[in-house]
Coordinates of C-alpha atoms in Angstrom, one line a residue:
G71 CA 38.1 19.8 -163.1
F72 CA 36.3 22.5 -161.1
E73 CA 34.2 22.5 -157.9
S74 CA 31.2 23.1 -160.1
D75 CA 31.8 19.7 -162.0
L76 CA 31.3 17.7 -158.7
A77 CA 27.5 17.7 -159.0
L78 CA 27.5 16.8 -162.7
A79 CA 29.9 13.9 -162.1
A80 CA 27.8 12.7 -159.1
E81 CA 24.7 12.7 -161.3
L82 CA 26.4 10.8 -164.2
T83 CA 27.4 8.0 -161.8
L84 CA 23.8 7.1 -161.8
S85 CA 23.7 6.5 -165.5
S86 CA 22.2 3.2 -166.7
D87 CA 25.2 3.0 -169.2
V88 CA 27.8 1.1 -167.4
S89 CA 30.7 2.9 -169.3
I90 CA 29.4 6.3 -168.6
A91 CA 28.7 5.5 -164.9
S92 CA 32.2 4.0 -164.5
A93 CA 33.9 7.0 -166.1
A94 CA 31.8 9.4 -164.0
E95 CA 32.8 7.5 -160.8
A96 CA 36.5 7.8 -161.8
A97 CA 36.0 11.6 -162.4
L98 CA 34.1 12.1 -159.2
T99 CA 36.9 10.4 -157.3
S100 CA 39.4 12.7 -158.8
L101 CA 37.3 15.8 -158.2
V102 CA 36.8 14.9 -154.6
T103 CA 40.6 14.6 -154.1
R104 CA 41.0 18.1 -155.6
H105 CA 38.0 19.8 -153.8
P106 CA 37.4 18.1 -150.5
V107 CA 35.6 21.0 -148.9
A108 CA 33.1 21.3 -151.7
A109 CA 32.8 17.6 -151.8
R110 CA 31.9 17.4 -148.0
A111 CA 29.3 20.0 -148.7
L112 CA 27.7 18.1 -151.5
A113 CA 27.8 14.8 -149.6
A114 CA 26.0 16.5 -146.6
D115 CA 23.3 17.6 -149.1
S116 CA 23.0 14.3 -151.0
M117 CA 22.7 12.2 -147.9
R118 CA 19.2 13.3 -147.7
R119 CA 18.3 12.3 -151.1
E120 CA 18.1 8.5 -151.4
A121 CA 18.4 8.7 -155.2
F122 CA 22.0 10.2 -154.7
W123 CA 23.1 7.6 -152.2
L124 CA 25.5 6.0 -154.7
P125 CA 27.7 9.1 -155.5
T126 CA 27.5 10.1 -151.8
A127 CA 28.9 6.8 -150.8
V128 CA 31.7 7.4 -153.4
I129 CA 32.5 10.8 -152.0
L130 CA 32.6 9.6 -148.3
G131 CA 34.9 6.9 -149.3
V132 CA 37.4 9.2 -151.0
L133 CA 37.2 11.7 -148.1
G134 CA 37.7 9.0 -145.6
A135 CA 40.7 7.5 -147.4
A136 CA 42.3 11.0 -147.4
G137 CA 41.5 11.8 -143.8
E138 CA 39.2 14.6 -144.8
I139 CA 36.2 13.5 -142.7
E140 CA 36.1 15.4 -139.2
P141 CA 36.3 12.9 -136.3
S142 CA 33.0 14.2 -134.9
S143 CA 31.4 13.3 -138.3
L144 CA 32.8 9.8 -138.6
R145 CA 30.0 8.1 -136.8
E146 CA 27.4 9.8 -138.9
A147 CA 29.3 8.9 -142.1
V148 CA 29.6 5.2 -141.2
G149 CA 26.0 5.2 -140.1
F150 CA 25.0 6.5 -143.5
L151 CA 27.1 4.0 -145.3
S152 CA 25.7 1.2 -143.1
N153 CA 22.2 2.2 -144.1
C154 CA 23.4 2.1 -147.8
A155 CA 24.9 -1.2 -147.5
A156 CA 21.8 -2.7 -145.9
S157 CA 19.1 -1.1 -148.2
G158 CA 20.5 0.5 -151.2
D159 CA 20.5 -1.0 -154.6
A160 CA 23.3 -3.5 -155.5
R161 CA 25.7 -0.8 -157.0
T162 CA 25.0 1.4 -153.9
R163 CA 25.7 -1.4 -151.5
R164 CA 28.9 -2.3 -153.2
A165 CA 30.0 1.4 -153.2
A166 CA 29.1 1.6 -149.5
V167 CA 31.1 -1.4 -148.7
L168 CA 34.1 -0.2 -150.5
S169 CA 33.8 3.3 -148.9
V170 CA 33.4 2.0 -145.3
S171 CA 36.6 0.1 -145.7
Q172 CA 38.4 3.2 -146.9
I173 CA 37.2 5.0 -143.7
G174 CA 38.2 2.1 -141.4
G175 CA 37.8 2.1 -137.7
P176 CA 35.9 -0.3 -135.4
L177 CA 32.5 0.8 -136.8
A178 CA 33.5 -0.3 -140.3
S179 CA 33.9 -4.0 -139.2
D180 CA 30.3 -4.3 -138.2
V181 CA 29.1 -3.0 -141.6
L182 CA 31.5 -5.3 -143.5
S183 CA 30.6 -8.3 -141.4
H184 CA 26.9 -7.9 -142.2
A185 CA 27.7 -7.3 -145.9
L186 CA 29.2 -10.8 -146.1
A187 CA 25.6 -12.1 -146.2
D188 CA 24.4 -9.8 -149.0
E189 CA 22.3 -11.4 -151.7
E190 CA 24.7 -10.0 -154.4
R191 CA 27.9 -11.9 -155.0
D192 CA 29.8 -8.8 -155.9
V193 CA 29.0 -7.2 -152.6
Q194 CA 30.0 -10.3 -150.6
I195 CA 33.4 -10.5 -152.4
E196 CA 34.0 -6.8 -151.9
A197 CA 33.2 -7.1 -148.1
A198 CA 35.6 -10.0 -147.8
R199 CA 38.3 -8.1 -149.6
A200 CA 37.7 -5.1 -147.5
L201 CA 38.0 -7.1 -144.2
G202 CA 41.2 -8.6 -145.5
R203 CA 42.7 -5.2 -146.3
L204 CA 41.8 -3.7 -143.0
C205 CA 43.6 -6.6 -141.2
A206 CA 46.8 -5.7 -143.0
D207 CA 46.4 -1.9 -143.0
P208 CA 49.4 -0.5 -141.0
S209 CA 47.2 2.5 -140.0
A210 CA 44.2 0.4 -138.8
S211 CA 45.7 0.0 -135.3
R212 CA 44.1 -3.5 -135.1
F213 CA 40.7 -1.9 -135.8
L214 CA 38.6 -4.8 -134.3
D215 CA 40.2 -4.7 -130.9
T216 CA 40.5 -1.0 -130.1
N217 CA 38.9 -1.1 -126.6
P218 CA 41.5 -2.3 -124.0
P219 CA 40.1 -4.6 -121.4
S220 CA 39.2 -3.1 -118.1
G221 CA 40.6 -4.3 -114.8
P222 CA 44.0 -5.5 -113.8
P223 CA 46.4 -6.9 -116.5
S224 CA 45.6 -10.5 -117.6
S225 CA 47.9 -13.4 -118.2
V226 CA 45.7 -14.6 -120.9
K227 CA 47.3 -14.4 -124.3
P228 CA 45.6 -11.7 -126.4
R229 CA 43.6 -13.2 -129.2
N230 CA 44.7 -12.9 -132.8
V231 CA 42.4 -10.4 -134.4
T232 CA 43.2 -11.4 -137.9
T233 CA 42.4 -15.0 -137.1
D234 CA 39.1 -13.7 -135.6
V235 CA 38.3 -12.0 -138.9
L236 CA 39.1 -15.0 -141.0
E237 CA 37.2 -17.3 -138.9
L238 CA 34.2 -14.9 -139.1
I239 CA 34.4 -15.1 -142.9
G240 CA 34.9 -18.8 -142.7
R241 CA 31.6 -19.3 -140.9
S242 CA 29.9 -18.5 -144.1
G243 CA 31.1 -21.9 -145.4
D244 CA 32.2 -20.1 -148.5
S245 CA 35.9 -20.8 -149.5
D246 CA 35.8 -18.2 -152.1
L247 CA 35.0 -15.4 -149.7
V248 CA 37.9 -16.6 -147.4
A249 CA 40.2 -16.8 -150.4
A250 CA 39.3 -13.2 -151.4
A251 CA 40.0 -11.8 -147.9
V252 CA 43.4 -13.7 -147.7
S253 CA 44.4 -12.4 -151.1
A254 CA 43.5 -8.8 -150.1
L255 CA 45.4 -9.4 -146.8
G256 CA 48.4 -10.5 -149.0
D257 CA 48.2 -7.3 -151.0
G258 CA 48.2 -5.4 -147.8
I259 CA 51.2 -7.2 -146.3
T260 CA 53.5 -5.5 -149.0
S261 CA 52.5 -2.1 -147.4
W262 CA 54.7 -3.2 -144.3
S263 CA 57.7 -2.6 -146.5
P264 CA 57.1 0.8 -148.0
P265 CA 59.7 1.5 -150.7
S266 CA 59.2 5.2 -150.0
L267 CA 60.9 5.1 -146.6
P268 CA 64.1 7.3 -146.8
P269 CA 67.5 5.6 -146.2
S270 CA 69.0 5.7 -142.7
S271 CA 72.3 7.4 -142.0
N272 CA 74.3 4.4 -143.1
G273 CA 72.4 4.3 -146.4
N274 CA 70.3 1.3 -145.7
R275 CA 66.5 1.5 -145.9
P276 CA 64.7 0.5 -142.7
S277 CA 62.9 -2.9 -142.8
V278 CA 59.3 -2.7 -141.7
L279 CA 58.0 -6.2 -141.0
P280 CA 54.3 -7.2 -140.8
P281 CA 53.0 -8.0 -137.3
D282 CA 53.3 -11.5 -136.1
D283 CA 49.5 -12.0 -135.9
L284 CA 49.1 -11.8 -139.8
I285 CA 51.5 -14.7 -140.5
Q286 CA 50.3 -16.7 -137.5
A287 CA 46.7 -16.4 -138.8
L288 CA 47.7 -17.5 -142.3
T289 CA 49.9 -20.4 -141.3
P290 CA 47.1 -23.0 -140.5
L291 CA 45.2 -21.9 -143.7
A292 CA 48.3 -22.5 -145.9
A293 CA 48.7 -26.0 -144.4
K294 CA 45.1 -27.3 -144.1
A295 CA 42.5 -25.0 -145.7
P296 CA 40.7 -25.9 -149.0
S297 CA 43.0 -25.4 -151.9
S298 CA 41.9 -22.0 -153.1
V299 CA 42.3 -20.6 -149.6
A300 CA 45.6 -22.4 -149.0
I301 CA 47.1 -21.1 -152.4
A302 CA 46.0 -17.5 -151.4
A303 CA 47.5 -17.9 -148.0
V304 CA 50.7 -19.2 -149.4
D305 CA 50.9 -16.2 -151.8
A306 CA 50.2 -13.8 -149.0
V307 CA 52.8 -15.2 -146.7
S308 CA 55.4 -15.1 -149.4
R309 CA 54.8 -11.4 -149.8
A310 CA 56.2 -10.8 -146.3
P311 CA 60.0 -9.8 -146.6
L312 CA 62.7 -12.5 -145.9
G313 CA 63.3 -12.7 -142.2
T314 CA 59.7 -12.1 -141.2
P315 CA 59.1 -14.4 -138.2
G316 CA 57.1 -17.3 -139.1
R317 CA 57.3 -16.8 -142.9
M318 CA 59.5 -19.9 -143.7
T319 CA 57.6 -22.0 -141.1
A320 CA 54.3 -21.3 -142.8
L321 CA 55.6 -22.1 -146.3
I322 CA 57.2 -25.3 -145.2
G323 CA 54.0 -26.3 -143.4
A324 CA 52.1 -25.8 -146.8
L325 CA 54.3 -28.5 -148.3
S326 CA 52.3 -31.0 -146.5
H327 CA 49.0 -29.8 -147.8
A328 CA 46.8 -32.6 -149.3
N329 CA 46.4 -30.8 -152.6
A330 CA 49.4 -31.0 -154.9
A331 CA 48.8 -27.5 -156.3
V332 CA 49.3 -26.1 -152.9
T333 CA 52.4 -28.0 -152.3
K334 CA 53.9 -26.8 -155.7
A335 CA 52.9 -23.2 -154.9
A336 CA 54.6 -23.4 -151.5
M337 CA 57.8 -25.0 -153.0
L338 CA 58.0 -22.2 -155.6
K339 CA 57.9 -19.6 -152.9
L340 CA 60.5 -21.2 -150.7
E341 CA 64.1 -20.2 -150.9
V342 CA 66.4 -23.2 -150.9
T343 CA 68.5 -23.1 -147.8
D344 CA 70.1 -25.6 -145.4
V345 CA 66.7 -25.5 -143.4
T346 CA 64.4 -25.8 -146.4
A347 CA 66.3 -28.2 -148.7
E348 CA 65.8 -31.2 -146.6
R349 CA 62.1 -30.4 -146.4
I350 CA 61.8 -30.0 -150.1
A351 CA 63.8 -33.2 -150.7
R352 CA 61.1 -35.1 -148.9
C353 CA 58.7 -34.0 -151.7
I354 CA 60.7 -36.3 -154.1
E355 CA 58.5 -39.1 -152.6
H356 CA 55.2 -37.2 -153.3
P357 CA 52.5 -39.2 -155.1
S358 CA 52.1 -36.4 -157.6
H359 CA 54.4 -36.5 -160.7
D360 CA 54.3 -32.7 -161.0
V361 CA 55.4 -32.3 -157.2
R362 CA 58.2 -34.8 -157.6
L363 CA 59.4 -33.2 -160.9
L364 CA 59.4 -29.7 -159.3
A365 CA 61.3 -30.9 -156.2
A366 CA 64.0 -32.4 -158.4
E367 CA 64.3 -29.1 -160.3
R368 CA 64.5 -27.0 -157.2
L369 CA 67.2 -29.2 -155.7
A370 CA 69.5 -29.2 -158.7
G371 CA 73.1 -28.4 -157.5
V372 CA 72.3 -27.9 -153.9
S373 CA 75.1 -29.1 -151.5
Y374 CA 73.1 -29.5 -148.4
P375 CA 73.6 -32.7 -146.3
G376 CA 71.2 -35.6 -147.0
V377 CA 69.8 -34.2 -150.2
R378 CA 72.1 -36.2 -152.6
A379 CA 71.4 -39.5 -150.6
R380 CA 67.7 -39.0 -150.8
L381 CA 67.8 -38.2 -154.6
L382 CA 69.9 -41.3 -155.3
K383 CA 67.5 -43.5 -153.4
R384 CA 64.5 -42.1 -155.4
A385 CA 66.4 -42.3 -158.7
A386 CA 66.5 -46.1 -158.2
S387 CA 62.8 -46.4 -157.8
E388 CA 61.3 -43.5 -159.7
P389 CA 58.7 -45.0 -162.3
E390 CA 58.3 -41.8 -164.5
P391 CA 61.1 -41.3 -167.0
E392 CA 60.7 -37.5 -166.9
V393 CA 61.0 -37.3 -163.2
R394 CA 63.9 -39.8 -163.2
E395 CA 65.7 -37.7 -165.8
A396 CA 65.2 -34.5 -163.6
I397 CA 66.6 -36.3 -160.5
E398 CA 69.6 -37.4 -162.6
R399 CA 70.2 -33.9 -163.7
A400 CA 70.0 -32.7 -160.2
L401 CA 72.6 -35.3 -159.0
A402 CA 75.0 -34.3 -161.8
A403 CA 74.6 -30.6 -160.9
I404 CA 75.4 -31.5 -157.3
D405 CA 78.4 -33.5 -158.2
R406 CA 79.6 -30.7 -160.5
R407 CA 79.2 -28.3 -157.5
A408 CA 81.0 -30.8 -155.2
G409 CA 83.9 -31.0 -157.7
G410 CA 84.2 -27.3 -158.2
G411 CA 83.0 -27.5 -161.7
P412 CA 80.6 -25.0 -163.5
L413 CA 76.9 -25.5 -163.0
E414 CA 74.8 -25.7 -166.2
S415 CA 71.8 -23.4 -166.5

């Protein structure tokens, strides 16, 4: 598309036909990427026309994500989006929330925090997701804590910014919002292991681990939060690369969650090692039939100390035939491994 198409695409985003408006927004996003200078000029002009706040918000978001907004103009851009998020129609408010998250920075957090209380559910969810993404963004530079404290160095442990954000969302009393933020945070954790990094001189790709505060903030949620939040936290933690500090501890902690679905989710994400096998084996005593069955299946053929004895003890008292059979298969696999025989798949 050409620069001259920007204005038409912007106008079509206002269509009452959802399919047309959606296609126009996608086209506008593409055009802004190709013609950032013309897009900046269009945004500057459209800011003054309330009827065009929606496409202007979209333009600013794309420019911000691409780093095409001058530092001297960032405050004005975020101020405009803050106004859109507070007083525009529902579509405009949602676009403003998404765009301000793409721009990022400490000013964005204020806009997103207020949007959590929006009257429209879609806007609330988008704000929660945006806060989660910003927490995990490697380029965000811990955006909520950018001003270093004045005075001499303090011995007080720095606060966990991710925990602060999740607690802020949690004060809404809405588990779905917290789960949305945690899920988005999990999506962002994968960005800490970028596959595009070039190999080092020895041929290995460098490992980029997420900062400790992300896993630390998710650990108590995985263990004790309402089930929807805990499952999202388990999934988010599991996305961190193997070897990430706190990853295994968080997943092991989730095995003790009161909800069986969370326990199962954590068990599926855990690698069976000498450290985790014993903890998984405890789940063979779980009240839930499904948890006991999964535990038996995960332990089939493992040779770690104590696992066989625990399975044998449970086999003698297991009331459910399906679970008892799974335990017996696990024991048979363990014995074959001990005897050097092949394991059945």
